[in-house]
XYZ file of C-alpha atoms in Angstrom:
686
model
C -0.015 0.083 -0.022
C 2.954 2.192 -0.350
C 3.792 4.299 -3.247
C 7.521 4.248 -2.774
C 9.837 4.845 0.080
C 8.272 3.832 3.288
C 9.060 6.730 5.570
C 9.856 5.641 8.968
C 6.484 6.351 10.441
C 3.831 6.204 13.064
C 3.531 5.335 16.626
C 6.805 4.969 18.330
C 7.283 7.241 21.276
C 10.382 8.063 23.040
C 13.074 5.859 24.210
C 13.484 5.800 27.926
C 17.009 6.397 28.828
C 18.359 7.955 32.098
C 21.621 6.107 32.184
C 20.156 2.699 33.112
C 17.493 1.701 30.519
C 16.514 -1.529 32.313
C 15.343 0.416 35.465
C 12.752 2.488 33.523
C 9.135 1.476 33.071
C 7.227 2.350 29.961
C 3.968 4.200 29.932
C 1.215 2.206 28.203
C -2.442 2.846 27.322
C -4.851 -0.022 27.852
C -7.996 0.630 25.925
C -10.784 -1.911 26.022
C -9.079 -5.179 25.078
C -5.757 -4.005 23.784
C -2.591 -2.522 25.313
C -1.509 0.152 22.936
C 2.319 0.360 22.314
C 2.297 3.368 19.982
C 3.467 6.973 20.369
C 0.747 9.466 19.554
C 3.152 12.246 18.725
C 0.778 13.655 16.101
C -1.581 14.710 18.878
C 1.134 16.255 21.110
C 1.135 13.646 23.928
C 3.609 10.765 24.266
C 1.888 7.607 25.505
C 4.395 4.929 25.095
C 8.282 5.067 25.323
C 10.731 3.165 23.174
C 14.544 3.218 22.888
C 16.591 2.668 19.747
C 20.160 1.664 19.197
C 21.740 1.534 15.707
C 23.707 -1.554 14.599
C 23.386 -5.201 15.436
C 23.871 -6.802 18.828
C 26.642 -9.200 19.909
C 25.681 -12.674 20.978
C 25.754 -13.735 24.632
C 29.116 -15.035 25.844
C 27.786 -17.365 28.591
C 26.831 -20.732 27.157
C 23.878 -21.895 29.192
C 22.201 -25.002 27.918
C 18.892 -23.479 26.830
C 20.759 -20.649 24.984
C 22.552 -23.001 22.621
C 21.798 -24.498 19.174
C 23.790 -26.693 16.850
C 24.851 -25.155 13.526
C 24.702 -28.208 11.369
C 26.779 -26.677 8.568
C 29.736 -25.771 10.717
C 29.139 -28.458 13.321
C 29.579 -25.798 16.020
C 27.339 -25.156 19.168
C 26.301 -21.475 19.141
C 24.385 -19.196 21.502
C 20.846 -18.216 20.514
C 20.464 -14.994 22.430
C 21.634 -11.435 21.577
C 22.822 -9.178 24.380
C 20.361 -6.374 23.295
C 17.499 -8.802 23.852
C 18.364 -9.658 27.430
C 15.949 -8.577 30.189
C 18.810 -6.717 31.882
C 21.416 -5.028 29.764
C 24.972 -5.611 30.627
C 27.188 -2.610 31.271
C 28.931 -3.036 28.022
C 25.759 -2.500 25.890
C 23.939 0.170 27.817
C 25.582 3.070 26.049
C 24.647 4.241 22.618
C 20.805 4.094 22.949
C 18.823 7.057 21.680
C 15.818 8.547 23.223
C 13.676 11.605 22.897
C 13.215 11.789 19.197
C 10.046 11.935 17.076
C 8.999 8.334 16.380
C 6.987 8.680 13.212
C 10.124 9.254 11.095
C 12.712 7.121 9.251
C 16.236 6.494 10.668
C 17.607 9.081 8.397
C 15.056 11.623 9.686
C 15.871 11.330 13.461
C 17.084 14.522 15.021
C 19.042 15.030 18.227
C 18.364 17.550 20.846
C 20.067 20.331 18.846
C 17.932 19.539 15.703
C 20.673 17.829 13.883
C 20.157 14.543 12.055
C 21.558 11.485 13.767
C 21.712 9.507 10.420
C 21.440 11.990 7.581
C 22.603 9.405 5.042
C 20.973 5.921 5.124
C 23.631 4.536 2.810
C 26.270 5.558 5.256
C 24.089 4.055 8.102
C 23.939 0.789 6.128
C 27.666 0.835 5.487
C 28.358 1.433 9.113
C 25.716 -0.819 10.786
C 25.020 -3.121 7.911
C 21.297 -1.979 8.046
C 20.596 -3.298 11.544
C 18.985 -1.606 14.536
C 17.316 -2.594 17.789
C 14.216 -1.360 19.621
C 13.483 -1.891 23.339
C 10.551 -1.066 25.549
C 9.178 -2.189 28.961
C 5.593 -3.162 29.292
C 3.815 -3.433 32.658
C 0.851 -5.833 32.762
C -1.067 -6.207 35.956
C -3.150 -9.040 37.277
C -6.084 -6.704 37.095
C -5.348 -6.191 33.352
C -5.389 -9.966 32.801
C -8.787 -10.346 34.608
C -10.669 -7.318 33.428
C -9.190 -6.455 30.077
C -7.535 -9.344 28.401
C -9.524 -11.969 30.176
C -6.788 -14.456 29.372
C -3.032 -15.094 29.828
C -2.788 -16.284 26.261
C -1.657 -12.981 24.723
C -0.503 -11.947 21.291
C 1.851 -9.041 20.283
C 0.879 -7.214 17.063
C 3.599 -5.346 15.310
C 2.289 -3.607 12.238
C 4.705 -2.765 9.439
C 8.109 -2.691 11.166
C 11.270 -2.104 8.974
C 11.883 -4.746 6.145
C 12.635 -7.628 8.436
C 12.418 -8.291 12.178
C 13.033 -10.767 14.980
C 11.129 -10.330 18.253
C 12.268 -11.235 21.896
C 10.048 -11.246 24.948
C 11.986 -11.241 28.156
C 15.009 -12.427 26.242
C 13.247 -15.352 24.473
C 12.703 -15.402 20.745
C 8.962 -15.556 19.994
C 8.962 -14.958 16.201
C 10.372 -13.109 13.237
C 9.686 -12.029 9.747
C 12.655 -12.152 7.458
C 15.013 -12.531 10.327
C 15.193 -15.909 12.066
C 16.318 -16.731 15.516
C 19.640 -18.066 14.040
C 20.237 -15.340 11.519
C 23.882 -14.465 12.228
C 25.069 -11.139 13.315
C 25.434 -8.691 10.356
C 23.927 -11.085 7.809
C 22.703 -9.531 4.496
C 19.278 -10.757 3.520
C 18.038 -11.259 0.019
C 15.246 -9.174 -1.315
C 12.739 -12.022 -1.142
C 13.171 -12.036 2.652
C 12.074 -8.343 2.950
C 8.433 -7.810 4.103
C 7.942 -4.095 4.763
C 4.145 -4.294 4.383
C 3.466 -7.562 6.374
C 1.594 -7.277 9.607
C 3.280 -9.343 12.357
C 1.378 -11.337 15.062
C 3.581 -13.051 17.560
C 2.155 -15.092 20.481
C 3.674 -14.445 23.891
C 4.657 -17.682 25.794
C 2.506 -17.843 28.917
C 5.594 -19.036 30.906
C 7.413 -15.831 29.813
C 4.642 -13.490 30.764
C 5.269 -11.440 33.987
C 2.543 -9.568 35.788
C 2.882 -6.581 38.116
C 6.432 -6.223 36.994
C 7.975 -4.983 33.642
C 8.330 -7.230 30.564
C 11.124 -6.390 28.195
C 10.174 -6.292 24.455
C 13.194 -6.221 22.146
C 12.993 -6.118 18.452
C 15.765 -6.617 16.022
C 15.154 -4.898 12.781
C 16.917 -4.839 9.459
C 16.592 -2.480 6.469
C 18.398 -3.196 3.262
C 17.125 -0.039 1.460
C 16.001 3.373 2.568
C 12.384 2.220 2.635
C 10.624 2.175 5.991
C 13.749 1.632 8.036
C 11.990 1.166 11.344
C 8.457 1.270 13.083
C 5.618 2.401 10.962
C 2.416 4.307 11.879
C 0.370 1.120 11.836
C -1.100 -0.444 15.002
C 1.205 -1.811 17.795
C -0.524 -3.551 20.655
C -0.811 -6.517 22.898
C -4.184 -8.300 23.100
C -5.596 -11.660 23.797
C -5.161 -14.317 21.122
C -8.888 -14.418 20.579
C -8.999 -10.640 19.975
C -6.092 -10.650 17.530
C -7.494 -13.624 15.601
C -10.741 -11.793 15.393
C -8.995 -8.606 14.229
C -6.907 -10.650 11.716
C -9.958 -12.355 10.310
C -11.803 -9.069 10.026
C -8.869 -7.507 8.083
C -8.846 -10.534 5.753
C -12.621 -10.209 5.478
C -12.383 -6.587 4.367
C -9.846 -7.569 1.694
C -11.889 -10.531 0.511
C -14.966 -8.240 0.512
C -13.332 -5.728 -1.721
C -11.973 -8.480 -4.001
C -15.430 -10.042 -4.386
C -17.256 -6.848 -4.741
C -15.000 -5.545 -7.499
C -15.132 -8.788 -9.334
C -18.904 -8.985 -9.081
C -19.438 -5.424 -10.139
C -16.906 -5.936 -13.094
C -18.791 -9.023 -14.180
C -22.199 -7.301 -13.788
C -21.067 -4.372 -15.900
C -19.676 -6.624 -18.507
C -22.942 -8.526 -18.582
C -24.800 -5.178 -18.976
C -22.594 -4.383 -21.949
C -23.271 -7.733 -23.667
C -26.972 -7.150 -23.245
C -27.401 -3.550 -24.166
C -24.154 -1.831 -25.209
C -22.363 -4.216 -27.463
C -20.995 -1.305 -29.520
C -19.387 0.319 -26.474
C -16.081 -1.185 -25.217
C -15.797 1.024 -22.170
C -17.276 -1.843 -19.973
C -14.451 -4.221 -21.128
C -11.919 -1.871 -19.636
C -13.900 -1.570 -16.402
C -14.204 -5.238 -15.998
C -10.450 -5.754 -16.666
C -9.807 -2.931 -14.226
C -11.845 -4.900 -11.667
C -9.654 -7.988 -12.089
C -6.578 -5.870 -11.652
C -7.991 -4.165 -8.539
C -8.861 -7.630 -7.097
C -5.322 -8.801 -7.841
C -3.879 -5.682 -6.225
C -5.984 -6.174 -3.144
C -5.146 -9.748 -2.822
C -1.397 -9.067 -2.926
C -1.800 -6.380 -0.156
C -3.613 -8.759 2.017
C -2.006 -10.948 4.700
C -3.304 -14.036 3.131
C -0.840 -13.918 0.242
C 2.139 -14.150 2.650
C 0.993 -17.729 3.611
C 0.930 -18.630 -0.127
C 4.044 -16.901 -1.473
C 7.277 -16.773 0.615
C 8.801 -14.038 -1.577
C 8.282 -10.434 -0.360
C 9.943 -9.085 -3.529
C 7.567 -10.737 -5.930
C 4.626 -9.810 -3.730
C 5.507 -6.149 -4.208
C 6.072 -6.722 -7.847
C 2.635 -8.166 -8.498
C 1.033 -5.480 -6.243
C 2.609 -2.627 -8.174
C 2.054 -4.418 -11.545
C -1.707 -4.709 -10.744
C -1.969 -1.101 -9.607
C -0.413 0.265 -12.784
C -2.802 -1.851 -14.838
C -5.689 -0.658 -12.822
C -4.824 3.069 -13.309
C -4.438 2.732 -17.038
C -7.599 0.510 -17.455
C -9.560 3.076 -15.378
C -8.211 5.943 -17.549
C -9.346 4.069 -20.718
C -12.760 3.268 -19.133
C -13.566 6.950 -18.421
C -12.255 8.098 -21.790
C -14.513 5.763 -23.546
C -17.381 6.167 -21.174
C -17.286 9.919 -21.835
C -17.210 9.229 -25.585
C -14.169 11.614 -26.219
C -11.819 9.060 -27.768
C -11.052 11.188 -30.879
C -8.586 13.609 -32.236
C -5.514 14.370 -30.125
C -7.114 12.578 -27.092
C -7.089 9.318 -29.121
C -3.424 9.782 -30.181
C -2.437 10.690 -26.591
C -4.245 7.712 -25.302
C -2.216 5.359 -27.424
C 1.039 6.777 -25.999
C -0.345 6.418 -22.478
C -1.388 2.889 -23.064
C 2.151 2.202 -24.463
C 3.722 3.879 -21.351
C 1.464 1.716 -19.170
C 2.523 -1.637 -20.766
C 6.137 -0.545 -20.592
C 5.789 0.338 -16.912
C 4.268 -3.078 -16.086
C 7.234 -4.742 -17.890
C 9.674 -2.619 -15.900
C 8.026 -3.584 -12.616
C 8.147 -7.277 -13.433
C 11.834 -7.183 -14.351
C 12.960 -4.902 -11.586
C 16.459 -6.110 -10.293
C 15.814 -5.154 -6.607
C 13.397 -3.745 -4.241
C 14.970 -0.273 -4.215
C 14.711 0.075 -7.971
C 11.175 -1.192 -7.872
C 10.154 1.337 -5.132
C 11.896 4.293 -6.819
C 10.381 3.580 -10.170
C 6.927 3.207 -8.588
C 7.496 6.457 -6.675
C 8.304 8.512 -9.941
C 5.555 6.603 -11.800
C 3.089 7.718 -9.194
C 3.458 11.324 -10.608
C 2.189 10.025 -13.891
C -0.901 8.875 -11.934
C -1.351 12.436 -10.774
C -1.147 13.829 -14.303
C -3.638 11.063 -15.490
C -5.994 12.026 -12.642
C -5.893 15.749 -13.694
C -6.488 14.701 -17.357
C -9.503 12.611 -16.367
C -11.140 15.566 -14.679
C -10.777 17.456 -18.069
C -12.125 14.399 -19.935
C -15.136 14.161 -17.573
C -15.690 17.813 -18.312
C -15.766 17.073 -21.993
C -18.160 14.332 -21.695
C -20.365 15.999 -19.084
C -23.465 15.489 -21.346
C -23.067 11.766 -21.428
C -25.803 10.025 -19.517
C -24.732 8.785 -16.013
C -21.370 10.650 -16.302
C -22.339 12.544 -13.199
C -22.623 9.345 -11.158
C -19.324 8.041 -12.485
C -17.552 11.391 -11.904
C -18.698 11.349 -8.287
C -17.289 7.932 -7.789
C -14.055 9.012 -9.423
C -13.800 11.998 -7.081
C -14.307 9.696 -4.067
C -11.664 7.515 -5.541
C -9.211 10.311 -5.735
C -9.952 11.522 -2.232
C -9.360 8.119 -0.753
C -6.142 7.746 -2.561
C -5.124 11.177 -1.341
C -5.813 10.021 2.120
C -3.199 7.331 1.758
C -0.692 9.930 0.368
C -1.157 12.129 3.420
C -0.954 9.190 5.811
C 2.193 8.035 4.022
C 3.752 11.474 4.419
C 2.781 11.617 8.079
C 1.973 15.237 8.196
C 1.398 16.641 11.633
C -1.782 18.337 10.664
C -3.495 15.279 9.206
C -4.923 13.072 11.922
C -5.703 9.899 10.031
C -3.514 6.851 10.378
C -5.628 4.521 8.301
C -4.991 3.504 4.628
C -8.183 3.575 2.556
C -6.904 2.637 -0.926
C -8.687 -0.728 -0.702
C -12.032 0.919 -0.548
C -11.176 3.513 -3.165
C -11.984 1.327 -6.161
C -14.802 -0.261 -4.339
C -16.256 3.121 -4.035
C -15.730 3.885 -7.635
C -17.196 0.446 -8.602
C -20.331 1.234 -6.576
C -20.743 4.526 -8.465
C -20.406 2.621 -11.751
C -23.004 0.066 -10.530
C -25.299 2.926 -9.690
C -24.901 4.356 -13.097
C -25.828 0.786 -14.412
C -28.960 0.863 -12.228
C -29.645 4.372 -13.513
C -29.197 3.219 -17.145
C -31.590 0.316 -16.368
C -34.241 2.564 -15.056
C -33.720 4.973 -17.981
C -33.901 2.167 -20.501
C -37.021 0.753 -18.801
C -38.626 4.144 -19.031
C -37.592 4.436 -22.615
C -39.057 1.123 -23.464
C -42.264 2.001 -21.722
C -42.208 5.373 -23.553
C -41.653 3.681 -26.912
C -44.514 1.272 -26.281
C -46.841 4.101 -25.436
C -45.596 5.862 -28.549
C -46.244 2.795 -30.616
C -49.704 2.447 -29.228
C -50.391 6.081 -29.989
C -48.865 5.916 -33.587
C -50.584 2.623 -34.357
C -53.846 4.540 -34.508
C -52.522 6.738 -37.260
C -49.852 4.597 -39.121
C -49.288 1.106 -40.303
C -47.000 -1.057 -38.170
C -44.195 -0.888 -40.715
C -44.344 2.927 -40.978
C -44.805 3.112 -37.070
C -41.523 1.077 -36.662
C -39.699 3.508 -38.966
C -40.932 6.555 -37.081
C -39.985 5.075 -33.696
C -36.562 4.064 -34.906
C -36.104 7.684 -36.142
C -35.069 6.516 -39.562
C -37.175 9.130 -41.309
C -35.677 11.475 -43.939
C -37.204 13.540 -46.680
C -37.075 11.881 -50.058
C -38.183 8.698 -51.763
C -37.166 5.811 -54.040
C -38.683 3.845 -56.945
C -40.246 0.489 -56.058
C -42.758 -1.882 -57.356
C -45.864 -1.076 -55.385
C -49.283 -2.709 -55.151
C -51.889 -0.006 -54.455
C -55.458 -0.346 -53.208
C -58.103 2.261 -53.202
C -61.549 1.702 -51.675
C -64.630 3.940 -51.356
C -67.836 3.296 -49.409
C -70.835 3.474 -51.719
C -73.949 4.745 -50.054
C -72.306 6.576 -47.246
C -72.889 10.019 -48.581
C -76.719 9.326 -48.701
C -76.523 7.906 -45.187
C -74.784 11.085 -44.043
C -77.423 13.366 -45.428
C -80.165 11.503 -43.500
C -78.468 11.075 -40.100
C -76.957 13.318 -37.340
C -73.080 13.927 -37.505
C -72.527 11.969 -34.382
C -74.209 8.822 -35.830
C -72.395 9.396 -39.107
C -69.011 9.654 -37.320
C -69.688 6.568 -35.172
C -70.622 4.332 -38.169
C -67.699 5.539 -40.202
C -65.226 4.789 -37.387
C -66.658 1.303 -36.987
C -66.331 0.661 -40.695
C -62.701 2.112 -40.780
C -61.643 0.084 -37.689
C -62.835 -3.258 -39.082
C -61.294 -2.547 -42.540
C -57.991 -1.238 -41.085
C -57.587 -4.452 -39.037
C -57.976 -6.436 -42.228
C -55.542 -4.251 -44.088
C -52.960 -4.640 -41.299
C -53.641 -8.391 -41.260
C -52.327 -8.525 -44.843
C -49.169 -6.531 -43.784
C -50.030 -3.401 -45.755
C -49.106 0.194 -45.177
C -52.319 2.071 -44.463
C -51.556 5.384 -46.144
C -54.535 7.584 -45.401
C -58.239 7.947 -45.032
C -59.713 10.347 -47.548
C -63.272 11.188 -46.558
C -64.957 7.787 -46.614
C -62.105 6.262 -48.849
C -59.114 4.319 -47.945
C -55.641 4.125 -49.625
C -53.251 1.429 -48.748
C -50.147 -0.132 -50.413
C -47.836 -3.107 -50.351
C -44.108 -3.119 -51.141
C -42.822 -0.498 -48.714
C -41.051 -0.273 -46.346
C -40.863 -4.092 -46.731
C -41.074 -5.649 -50.196
C -41.968 -9.227 -50.977
C -42.967 -11.212 -54.109
C -46.524 -11.624 -52.742
C -47.342 -7.890 -52.471
C -49.862 -7.922 -55.472
C -51.285 -11.260 -54.312
C -51.810 -9.895 -50.719
C -53.358 -6.653 -52.111
C -55.949 -8.626 -54.154
C -56.642 -11.067 -51.299
C -57.188 -8.160 -48.908
C -59.533 -6.461 -51.435
C -61.685 -9.711 -51.739
C -61.798 -10.087 -47.902
C -62.771 -6.415 -47.517
C -65.915 -7.047 -49.718
C -66.883 -9.947 -47.620
C -66.157 -7.998 -44.444
C -68.453 -5.205 -45.616
C -71.429 -7.634 -45.444
C -70.599 -8.391 -41.757
C -70.258 -4.643 -41.010
C -73.707 -3.932 -42.316
C -75.154 -6.620 -39.965
C -73.020 -5.219 -36.956
C -74.283 -1.690 -37.649
C -77.934 -2.995 -37.810
C -78.605 -1.566 -41.351
C -80.277 -3.330 -44.233
C -77.998 -5.546 -46.409
C -76.342 -3.441 -49.178
C -76.640 -0.190 -47.263
C -72.902 0.216 -47.400
C -70.924 -1.378 -50.212
C -67.302 -0.883 -51.420
C -65.755 0.016 -54.656
C -62.176 -1.298 -54.801
C -59.482 -0.771 -57.296
C -56.068 -2.511 -57.204
C -52.957 -1.860 -59.392
C -49.353 -2.877 -59.438
C -46.389 -0.951 -60.904
C -43.448 1.362 -60.321
C -43.995 4.329 -58.036
C -42.073 6.703 -55.925
C -42.326 5.815 -52.164
C -40.929 7.809 -49.260
C -41.384 10.880 -47.149
C -43.089 13.409 -49.234
C -43.651 17.043 -48.150
C -41.326 19.317 -46.151
C -38.908 18.966 -43.344
C -41.455 20.145 -40.778
C -44.485 18.300 -42.232
C -44.229 15.192 -44.278
C -46.208 12.011 -45.182
C -44.968 8.561 -45.770
C -46.791 7.835 -49.103
C -46.490 6.746 -52.707
C -46.955 8.792 -55.818
C -46.843 8.000 -59.476
C -48.838 6.775 -62.486
C -49.358 3.312 -60.965
C -51.005 5.007 -57.986
C -53.258 7.260 -60.030
C -54.306 4.191 -62.107
C -55.476 2.344 -58.936
C -57.489 5.489 -57.998
C -59.073 5.492 -61.520
C -59.915 1.800 -61.330
C -61.727 2.322 -58.023
C -63.765 5.215 -59.431
C -64.656 3.155 -62.488
C -65.407 0.117 -60.527
C -68.689 -1.682 -59.590
C -69.979 -1.543 -56.073
C -69.343 -4.846 -54.267
C -66.689 -5.856 -56.878
C -62.909 -5.774 -56.923
C -61.359 -4.166 -59.955
C -57.906 -5.433 -60.588
C -55.521 -4.206 -63.340
C -53.864 -6.735 -65.674
C -50.519 -5.739 -64.136
C -51.675 -6.615 -60.653
C -53.444 -9.761 -61.874
C -50.259 -11.162 -63.483
C -47.952 -10.058 -60.592
C -50.319 -11.979 -58.205
C -49.887 -15.218 -60.163
C -52.568 -14.900 -62.843
C -55.442 -17.349 -63.272
C -53.553 -20.105 -61.324
C -54.339 -18.225 -58.054
C -56.871 -15.579 -58.980
C -60.588 -16.375 -59.950
C -62.534 -13.666 -61.759
C -66.126 -13.306 -63.191
C -65.526 -10.859 -65.934
C -62.966 -8.620 -67.742
C -63.390 -5.277 -69.425
C -61.327 -2.827 -71.273
C -61.636 0.635 -69.572
C -60.435 3.906 -70.805
C -59.056 5.796 -67.844
C -58.301 9.441 -67.478
C -54.764 10.151 -68.374
C -54.258 6.825 -70.145
C -53.861 6.648 -73.966
C -54.416 2.956 -74.257
C -57.397 1.153 -72.608
C -56.614 -0.814 -69.448
C -57.718 -4.355 -69.121
C -59.546 -4.911 -65.759
C -60.426 -8.191 -64.063
C -63.336 -8.394 -61.707
C -61.954 -10.760 -59.030
C -64.219 -12.924 -56.917
C -61.782 -15.282 -55.110
C -58.128 -15.974 -54.540
C -56.618 -19.362 -54.076
C -54.087 -20.324 -51.439
C -50.405 -19.573 -52.501
C -47.248 -20.877 -50.946
C -45.414 -18.308 -48.889
C -42.214 -17.175 -50.482
């Protein structure tokens, strides 16, 4: 969770030193079930005291039986204990301990009483002391603390992030180590894989080594190979019951797992949303991939990973690798979500992607932890630039639906990241000591999920609106024309097509209108039109318009088939039959209302005719005029079909007629042969 150099940070108070360190008792703060071992220097009050001595410790000289172990390589019997870890310091090692300095600083930032640096150059420190140092403190635990606070003698020591390797001694006994083992020889240089600057340490205190109502000595041997967190961090340092520490450890793991599962679920959900509704938009692909990288980054920051991979160097590599991938994928997601991937932004984005891929390779092939940390530190400035660029991109895409919700999540993401930067810098004015980067992407993911929900609601409303619009338009237009209008594919102009056109007129309606009130006339006319319209739509026609008591319909546009003429004639025949039923429904004598129908087939112009502000989807041309003339010259109760329509419908094989005539129509030089059709035979669907 570090961007680079781990500053020697939080919660170490002052070393106690008045000449005899072993005679001083530390002040501790017991809150609820934990004994806090930190130094709250950021709030101006020192709670706990520590002492520090640079360099490693010599081994004990006395060879007691329980202090020895057999070095199998050399075959020698060696002592286990270091002098600096002894409960009572010998005279030879009492001098050189430092006290009274600000704890939340690195070794190279520690000042003496005159304000001068003790160790201004870490490299010189490492050269002099080989990167080793020791911490000591005394801890007083009373019987009352055991009964009322811990409620158990089975205690655990929690040391947060402490240097890059450590070995811990309680009252002179080795109780655990990370990187450093109990038999790591004095001045040994550790490999990078043994450095665990971010690991949280839990060490169980042996019950036989626990003293009550008298000081317990905690000594910590630390090692720093690089100027990265060379000492105690600002994490939690406390003693608690084993039950409490296990619960705290489980809770920390749960939070990590929760973030991992949440990011993966939201990424998968958004990817599913894209496949369903936004297949043309690849922004969701980048978000889904970013979720995977965030989950990977969180996993490699968790304590779980240390039980799986025993290589601290590679753990940091994968953590930084995943974070770089996340940042670049997040950048790509917002750029595409805001729909601004064009022009110079598109070109710049290619270079940014290239830089991201190159950075990820550099991280994977870093030669050591120092190079890795420094590279990531300088790369973090690129993150700042990308963050600033994203604010500008969000501004450009401010009109995109749901960009407001996403931008709010991005702002929360940035604020939580900035919290980690402030905590890392350990500024006196900033009180927080908690890293929140884990929750940053989770917060952003939730905002994206909210945008999904918003899009789902908007989509549902749009579907409902379109359904209502279709219901409304279906009263005025045929289904095919209605779909064209809803899809917003309407433009002024037309095209030539072979069209079958039908004109019908109600014979006897004018006389009926003269003898009846307007309300009755309108009611009867609507009843007739409703029945005939349903029949016309049944035959997949485009109902063009109602002209008084006449109807105009056509086949062949917007959709054209080889059965257009056949369907037009079949529809006309059924309309004549339907008219007989309508007379009975209206309660009028048979033959009161009859139809004259004319059908023609030929080339016509079909499209949106009129002006930009007012247009009709209709057909015009000689073939249309001929159909109108056939209707006006037709016989009531009969269907007049032109020869062109008769042949296009399949001729005598499918069409039965009772008579033919040669009619001279207005505007026509040659007579038109007309078939008076009585029946259509079934025809295979093409």
